[in-house]
C-alpha positions as YAML, in Angstrom:
chain: A
units: angstrom
residues:
- id: 1
  name: MET
  ca: [46.27, 17.84, -66.00]
- id: 2
  name: LYS
  ca: [49.34, 15.22, -66.13]
- id: 3
  name: LYS
  ca: [52.64, 16.18, -64.62]
- id: 4
  name: ARG
  ca: [55.59, 16.04, -67.12]
- id: 5
  name: PHE
  ca: [58.26, 15.68, -64.53]
- id: 6
  name: SER
  ca: [58.48, 13.45, -61.15]
- id: 7
  name: GLU
  ca: [59.61, 14.31, -58.19]
- id: 8
  name: GLU
  ca: [62.70, 12.63, -58.87]
- id: 9
  name: GLN
  ca: [63.16, 14.34, -62.23]
- id: 10
  name: ILE
  ca: [62.56, 17.99, -60.59]
- id: 11
  name: ILE
  ca: [65.22, 17.34, -57.52]
- id: 12
  name: GLY
  ca: [67.74, 16.56, -60.74]
- id: 13
  name: PHE
  ca: [66.62, 19.63, -61.99]
- id: 14
  name: LEU
  ca: [67.54, 21.48, -58.99]
- id: 15
  name: ARG
  ca: [70.62, 19.98, -57.98]
- id: 16
  name: GLU
  ca: [71.93, 20.71, -61.80]
- id: 17
  name: ALA
  ca: [71.00, 24.70, -61.08]
- id: 18
  name: GLU
  ca: [72.94, 24.54, -57.56]
- id: 19
  name: ALA
  ca: [75.83, 23.21, -59.46]
- id: 20
  name: GLY
  ca: [75.97, 26.63, -61.21]
- id: 21
  name: MET
  ca: [74.16, 25.83, -64.58]
- id: 22
  name: PRO
  ca: [72.56, 28.97, -65.64]
- id: 23
  name: ILE
  ca: [68.48, 28.90, -65.05]
- id: 24
  name: LYS
  ca: [67.41, 30.03, -68.32]
- id: 25
  name: ASP
  ca: [69.72, 26.97, -70.10]
- id: 26
  name: LEU
  ca: [68.27, 24.95, -67.52]
- id: 27
  name: CYS
  ca: [64.74, 25.23, -68.69]
- id: 28
  name: ARG
  ca: [65.54, 25.55, -72.15]
- id: 29
  name: ARG
  ca: [67.19, 22.41, -72.26]
- id: 30
  name: HIS
  ca: [64.33, 20.51, -70.16]
- id: 31
  name: GLY
  ca: [61.47, 22.05, -71.90]
- id: 32
  name: PHE
  ca: [59.93, 23.76, -68.58]
- id: 33
  name: SER
  ca: [59.46, 27.31, -67.92]
- id: 34
  name: GLU
  ca: [61.65, 29.59, -65.27]
- id: 35
  name: ALA
  ca: [57.88, 30.15, -63.04]
- id: 36
  name: SER
  ca: [57.86, 26.29, -63.21]
- id: 37
  name: TYR
  ca: [61.54, 26.21, -61.81]
- id: 38
  name: TYR
  ca: [60.86, 28.51, -58.84]
- id: 39
  name: LEU
  ca: [57.79, 26.96, -57.95]
- id: 40
  name: TRP
  ca: [59.56, 23.52, -57.47]
- id: 41
  name: ARG
  ca: [62.85, 25.38, -55.83]
- id: 42
  name: SER
  ca: [60.00, 26.65, -53.51]
- id: 43
  name: LYS
  ca: [58.29, 23.16, -52.99]
- id: 44
  name: PHE
  ca: [61.51, 21.40, -53.06]
- id: 45
  name: GLY
  ca: [63.85, 23.50, -52.27]
- id: 46
  name: GLY
  ca: [66.63, 21.60, -50.19]
- id: 47
  name: MET
  ca: [64.41, 18.39, -49.90]
- id: 48
  name: SER
  ca: [65.96, 14.68, -51.44]
- id: 49
  name: VAL
  ca: [63.95, 12.37, -53.26]
- id: 50
  name: PRO
  ca: [62.99, 10.25, -50.26]
- id: 51
  name: ASP
  ca: [61.69, 13.44, -48.34]
- id: 52
  name: ALA
  ca: [60.04, 13.89, -52.06]
- id: 53
  name: LYS
  ca: [58.30, 11.10, -52.31]
- id: 54
  name: ARG
  ca: [57.39, 11.04, -48.44]
- id: 55
  name: LEU
  ca: [55.35, 14.99, -48.93]
- id: 56
  name: LYS
  ca: [53.38, 13.62, -52.24]
- id: 57
  name: ASP
  ca: [52.26, 10.31, -50.04]
- id: 58
  name: LEU
  ca: [51.23, 12.62, -46.58]
- id: 59
  name: GLU
  ca: [49.42, 15.26, -49.28]
- id: 60
  name: ALA
  ca: [47.97, 12.35, -50.45]
- id: 61
  name: GLU
  ca: [46.63, 10.99, -47.39]
- id: 62
  name: ASN
  ca: [45.37, 14.39, -46.26]
- id: 63
  name: THR
  ca: [43.16, 14.92, -49.20]
- id: 64
  name: ARG
  ca: [41.60, 11.74, -48.64]
- id: 65
  name: LEU
  ca: [41.50, 12.54, -44.57]
- id: 66
  name: LYS
  ca: [39.71, 15.66, -45.82]
- id: 67
  name: LYS
  ca: [37.35, 13.85, -48.26]
- id: 68
  name: LEU
  ca: [36.27, 11.40, -45.35]
- id: 69
  name: LEU
  ca: [35.88, 14.26, -42.98]
- id: 70
  name: ALA
  ca: [33.55, 16.14, -45.54]
- id: 71
  name: GLU
  ca: [31.24, 12.75, -46.00]
- id: 72
  name: GLN
  ca: [30.98, 12.59, -42.19]
- id: 73
  name: VAL
  ca: [29.86, 16.05, -41.81]
- id: 74
  name: PHE
  ca: [27.43, 15.67, -44.14]
- id: 75
  name: GLN
  ca: [26.44, 12.36, -42.94]
- id: 76
  name: ASN
  ca: [25.72, 14.01, -39.55]
- id: 77
  name: ALA
  ca: [24.57, 16.88, -40.63]
- id: 78
  name: LEU
  ca: [21.75, 14.40, -42.51]
- id: 79
  name: ILE
  ca: [20.99, 12.23, -39.71]
- id: 80
  name: LYS
  ca: [20.23, 15.57, -37.78]
- id: 81
  name: GLU
  ca: [17.91, 16.68, -39.67]
- id: 82
  name: ALA
  ca: [15.76, 13.21, -40.47]
- id: 83
  name: LEU
  ca: [15.60, 13.21, -36.45]
- id: 84
  name: GLN
  ca: [14.38, 16.60, -36.07]
- id: 85
  name: LYS
  ca: [12.04, 16.01, -38.54]
- id: 86
  name: ASN
  ca: [10.87, 12.49, -37.10]
- id: 87
  name: GLY
  ca: [10.62, 13.51, -33.69]
- id: 88
  name: GLU
  ca: [8.28, 16.38, -35.12]
- id: 89
  name: ARG
  ca: [6.01, 13.60, -37.05]
- id: 90
  name: THR
  ca: [6.17, 11.37, -34.28]
- id: 91
  name: GLY
  ca: [5.12, 13.74, -31.17]
- id: 92
  name: ALA
  ca: [2.72, 15.40, -33.51]
- id: 93
  name: SER
  ca: [0.56, 11.27, -34.35]
- id: 94
  name: CYS
  ca: [0.88, 10.37, -30.37]
- id: 95
  name: ALA
  ca: [-0.58, 13.86, -29.27]
- id: 96
  name: GLY
  ca: [-2.70, 14.05, -32.47]
- id: 97
  name: ALA
  ca: [-4.69, 10.79, -33.92]
- id: 98
  name: ARG
  ca: [-3.98, 8.18, -31.80]
- id: 99
  name: VAL
  ca: [-5.55, 10.04, -28.68]
- id: 100
  name: GLY
  ca: [-8.44, 8.98, -29.40]
- id: 101
  name: ARG
  ca: [-11.18, 6.65, -27.71]
- id: 102
  name: ARG
  ca: [-9.93, 3.84, -29.94]
- id: 103
  name: TRP
  ca: [-6.76, 4.14, -29.18]
- id: 104
  name: ARG
  ca: [-7.19, 4.02, -25.44]
- id: 105
  name: GLN
  ca: [-9.21, 0.81, -26.05]
- id: 106
  name: ARG
  ca: [-6.33, -0.53, -27.53]
- id: 107
  name: ALA
  ca: [-4.11, 0.37, -25.19]
- id: 108
  name: LEU
  ca: [-5.76, -1.01, -22.39]
- id: 109
  name: ARG
  ca: [-6.19, -4.29, -23.70]
- id: 110
  name: PRO
  ca: [-3.80, -7.04, -22.63]
- id: 111
  name: GLY
  ca: [-0.34, -7.46, -24.04]
- id: 112
  name: SER
  ca: [-1.09, -4.32, -25.25]
- id: 113
  name: ASP
  ca: [1.47, -2.39, -22.99]
- id: 114
  name: ARG
  ca: [3.70, -1.83, -25.82]
- id: 115
  name: HIS
  ca: [1.58, 1.06, -27.26]
- id: 116
  name: GLU
  ca: [1.35, 2.87, -23.77]
- id: 117
  name: ARG
  ca: [5.25, 2.88, -23.54]
- id: 118
  name: GLN
  ca: [5.64, 4.10, -26.88]
- id: 119
  name: CYS
  ca: [2.85, 6.90, -26.16]
- id: 120
  name: ALA
  ca: [4.49, 7.85, -22.70]
- id: 121
  name: VAL
  ca: [7.92, 7.76, -24.36]
- id: 122
  name: LEU
  ca: [6.93, 10.61, -26.80]
- id: 123
  name: SER
  ca: [4.62, 12.52, -24.67]
- id: 124
  name: PRO
  ca: [5.75, 12.35, -20.72]
- id: 125
  name: ALA
  ca: [3.54, 15.42, -19.90]
- id: 126
  name: ARG
  ca: [0.18, 13.77, -20.81]
- id: 127
  name: GLY
  ca: [0.86, 10.21, -18.58]
- id: 128
  name: PRO
  ca: [-0.87, 6.80, -19.27]
- id: 129
  name: GLN
  ca: [-4.11, 6.91, -20.91]
- id: 130
  name: ARG
  ca: [-7.25, 5.43, -19.09]
...
Protein backbone atom coordinates (compact mmCIF):
# COMPACT_ATOMS: atom_id res chain seq x y z
CA MET A 1 0.00 0.00 0.00
CA LYS A 2 1.39 3.37 -0.99
CA LYS A 3 1.80 5.88 1.79
CA ARG A 4 -0.12 9.08 1.28
CA PHE A 5 1.99 11.24 3.58
CA SER A 6 5.74 11.66 3.78
CA GLU A 7 7.67 11.76 7.03
CA GLU A 8 7.98 15.55 6.72
CA GLN A 9 4.21 15.94 6.41
CA ILE A 10 3.57 13.61 9.35
CA ILE A 11 5.98 15.54 11.57
CA GLY A 12 4.23 18.75 10.46
CA PHE A 13 0.88 17.29 11.54
CA LEU A 14 2.35 16.34 14.91
CA ARG A 15 3.71 19.88 15.35
CA GLU A 16 0.27 21.34 14.59
CA ALA A 17 -1.28 19.12 17.27
CA GLU A 18 1.44 20.12 19.75
CA ALA A 19 0.69 23.78 18.98
CA GLY A 20 -2.83 23.27 20.29
CA MET A 21 -5.01 22.27 17.33
CA PRO A 22 -7.66 19.71 18.33
CA ILE A 23 -6.81 16.25 16.99
CA LYS A 24 -10.27 15.68 15.48
CA ASP A 25 -10.05 18.93 13.52
CA LEU A 26 -6.50 18.15 12.41
CA CYS A 27 -7.49 14.70 11.18
CA ARG A 28 -10.58 15.96 9.35
CA ARG A 29 -8.66 18.85 7.77
CA HIS A 30 -5.84 16.67 6.35
CA GLY A 31 -7.85 13.51 5.68
CA PHE A 32 -6.47 10.83 8.00
CA SER A 33 -7.88 8.93 10.97
CA GLU A 34 -7.25 9.53 14.64
CA ALA A 35 -5.75 6.04 14.83
CA SER A 36 -3.17 7.08 12.24
CA TYR A 37 -2.37 10.20 14.26
CA TYR A 38 -1.74 8.20 17.43
CA LEU A 39 0.33 5.64 15.54
CA TRP A 40 2.45 8.41 14.03
CA ARG A 41 2.77 10.10 17.42
CA SER A 42 4.12 6.88 18.93
CA LYS A 43 6.55 6.41 16.06
CA PHE A 44 7.64 9.97 15.24
CA GLY A 45 6.86 11.83 18.48
CA GLY A 46 9.72 14.15 19.44
CA MET A 47 11.61 13.62 16.17
CA SER A 48 12.77 16.22 13.75
CA VAL A 49 12.65 15.75 9.96
CA PRO A 50 16.31 14.60 9.66
CA ASP A 51 15.75 12.11 12.48
CA ALA A 52 12.74 10.66 10.68
CA LYS A 53 14.71 10.32 7.44
CA ARG A 54 17.51 8.60 9.34
CA LEU A 55 15.00 6.22 10.94
CA LYS A 56 13.54 5.36 7.54
CA ASP A 57 17.04 4.73 6.09
CA LEU A 58 18.00 2.52 9.04
CA GLU A 59 14.81 0.50 8.73
CA ALA A 60 15.45 -0.05 5.02
CA GLU A 61 19.04 -1.11 5.69
CA ASN A 62 17.91 -3.42 8.48
CA THR A 63 15.41 -5.10 6.15
CA ARG A 64 18.07 -5.53 3.46
CA LEU A 65 20.55 -7.04 5.92
CA LYS A 66 17.93 -9.44 7.29
CA LYS A 67 17.23 -10.66 3.76
CA LEU A 68 20.95 -11.16 3.10
CA LEU A 69 21.34 -13.08 6.35
CA ALA A 70 18.38 -15.30 5.53
CA GLU A 71 19.85 -16.05 2.09
CA GLN A 72 23.24 -16.93 3.62
CA VAL A 73 21.67 -19.23 6.21
CA PHE A 74 19.68 -20.94 3.47
CA GLN A 75 22.76 -21.36 1.25
CA ASN A 76 24.78 -22.77 4.16
CA ALA A 77 22.05 -25.28 4.89
CA LEU A 78 21.99 -26.35 1.23
CA ILE A 79 25.77 -26.71 1.16
CA LYS A 80 25.79 -28.80 4.36
CA GLU A 81 23.06 -31.02 2.97
CA ALA A 82 24.91 -31.45 -0.33
CA LEU A 83 28.18 -32.26 1.45
CA GLN A 84 26.50 -34.88 3.60
CA LYS A 85 24.95 -36.50 0.55
CA ASN A 86 28.25 -36.35 -1.36
CA GLY A 87 30.16 -37.84 1.55
CA GLU A 88 27.83 -40.82 1.78
CA ARG A 89 27.87 -41.50 -1.92
CA THR A 90 31.61 -41.12 -2.32
CA GLY A 91 32.39 -43.37 0.63
CA ALA A 92 30.02 -46.06 -0.61
CA SER A 93 31.44 -45.99 -4.13
CA CYS A 94 35.02 -46.32 -2.91
CA ALA A 95 34.25 -49.14 -0.48
CA GLY A 96 31.90 -50.90 -2.90
CA ALA A 97 32.41 -50.95 -6.64
CA ARG A 98 36.05 -49.88 -6.84
CA VAL A 99 37.45 -52.39 -4.38
CA GLY A 100 37.38 -55.12 -7.02
CA ARG A 101 40.42 -56.57 -8.82
CA ARG A 102 40.36 -54.16 -11.78
CA TRP A 103 40.59 -51.16 -9.48
CA ARG A 104 43.58 -52.69 -7.70
CA GLN A 105 45.34 -53.30 -11.02
CA ARG A 106 44.72 -49.71 -12.11
CA ALA A 107 46.05 -48.42 -8.82
CA LEU A 108 49.29 -50.34 -9.30
CA ARG A 109 49.99 -48.85 -12.73
CA PRO A 110 52.75 -46.23 -12.89
CA GLY A 111 51.38 -42.68 -12.61
CA SER A 112 48.13 -43.85 -11.12
CA ASP A 113 48.87 -43.00 -7.49
CA ARG A 114 46.08 -40.46 -7.77
CA HIS A 115 43.61 -43.35 -7.44
CA GLU A 116 45.44 -44.65 -4.38
CA ARG A 117 45.40 -41.22 -2.75
CA GLN A 118 41.72 -40.77 -3.53
CA CYS A 119 40.76 -44.09 -1.99
CA ALA A 120 43.09 -43.58 0.98
CA VAL A 121 41.42 -40.25 1.71
CA LEU A 122 37.93 -41.65 1.35
CA SER A 123 38.46 -44.86 3.32
CA PRO A 124 41.50 -44.50 5.61
CA ALA A 125 40.67 -47.63 7.64
CA ARG A 126 41.32 -49.95 4.70
CA GLY A 127 44.80 -48.71 3.89
CA PRO A 128 46.35 -48.83 0.41
CA GLN A 129 45.24 -51.67 -1.87
CA ARG A 130 47.99 -53.97 -3.22
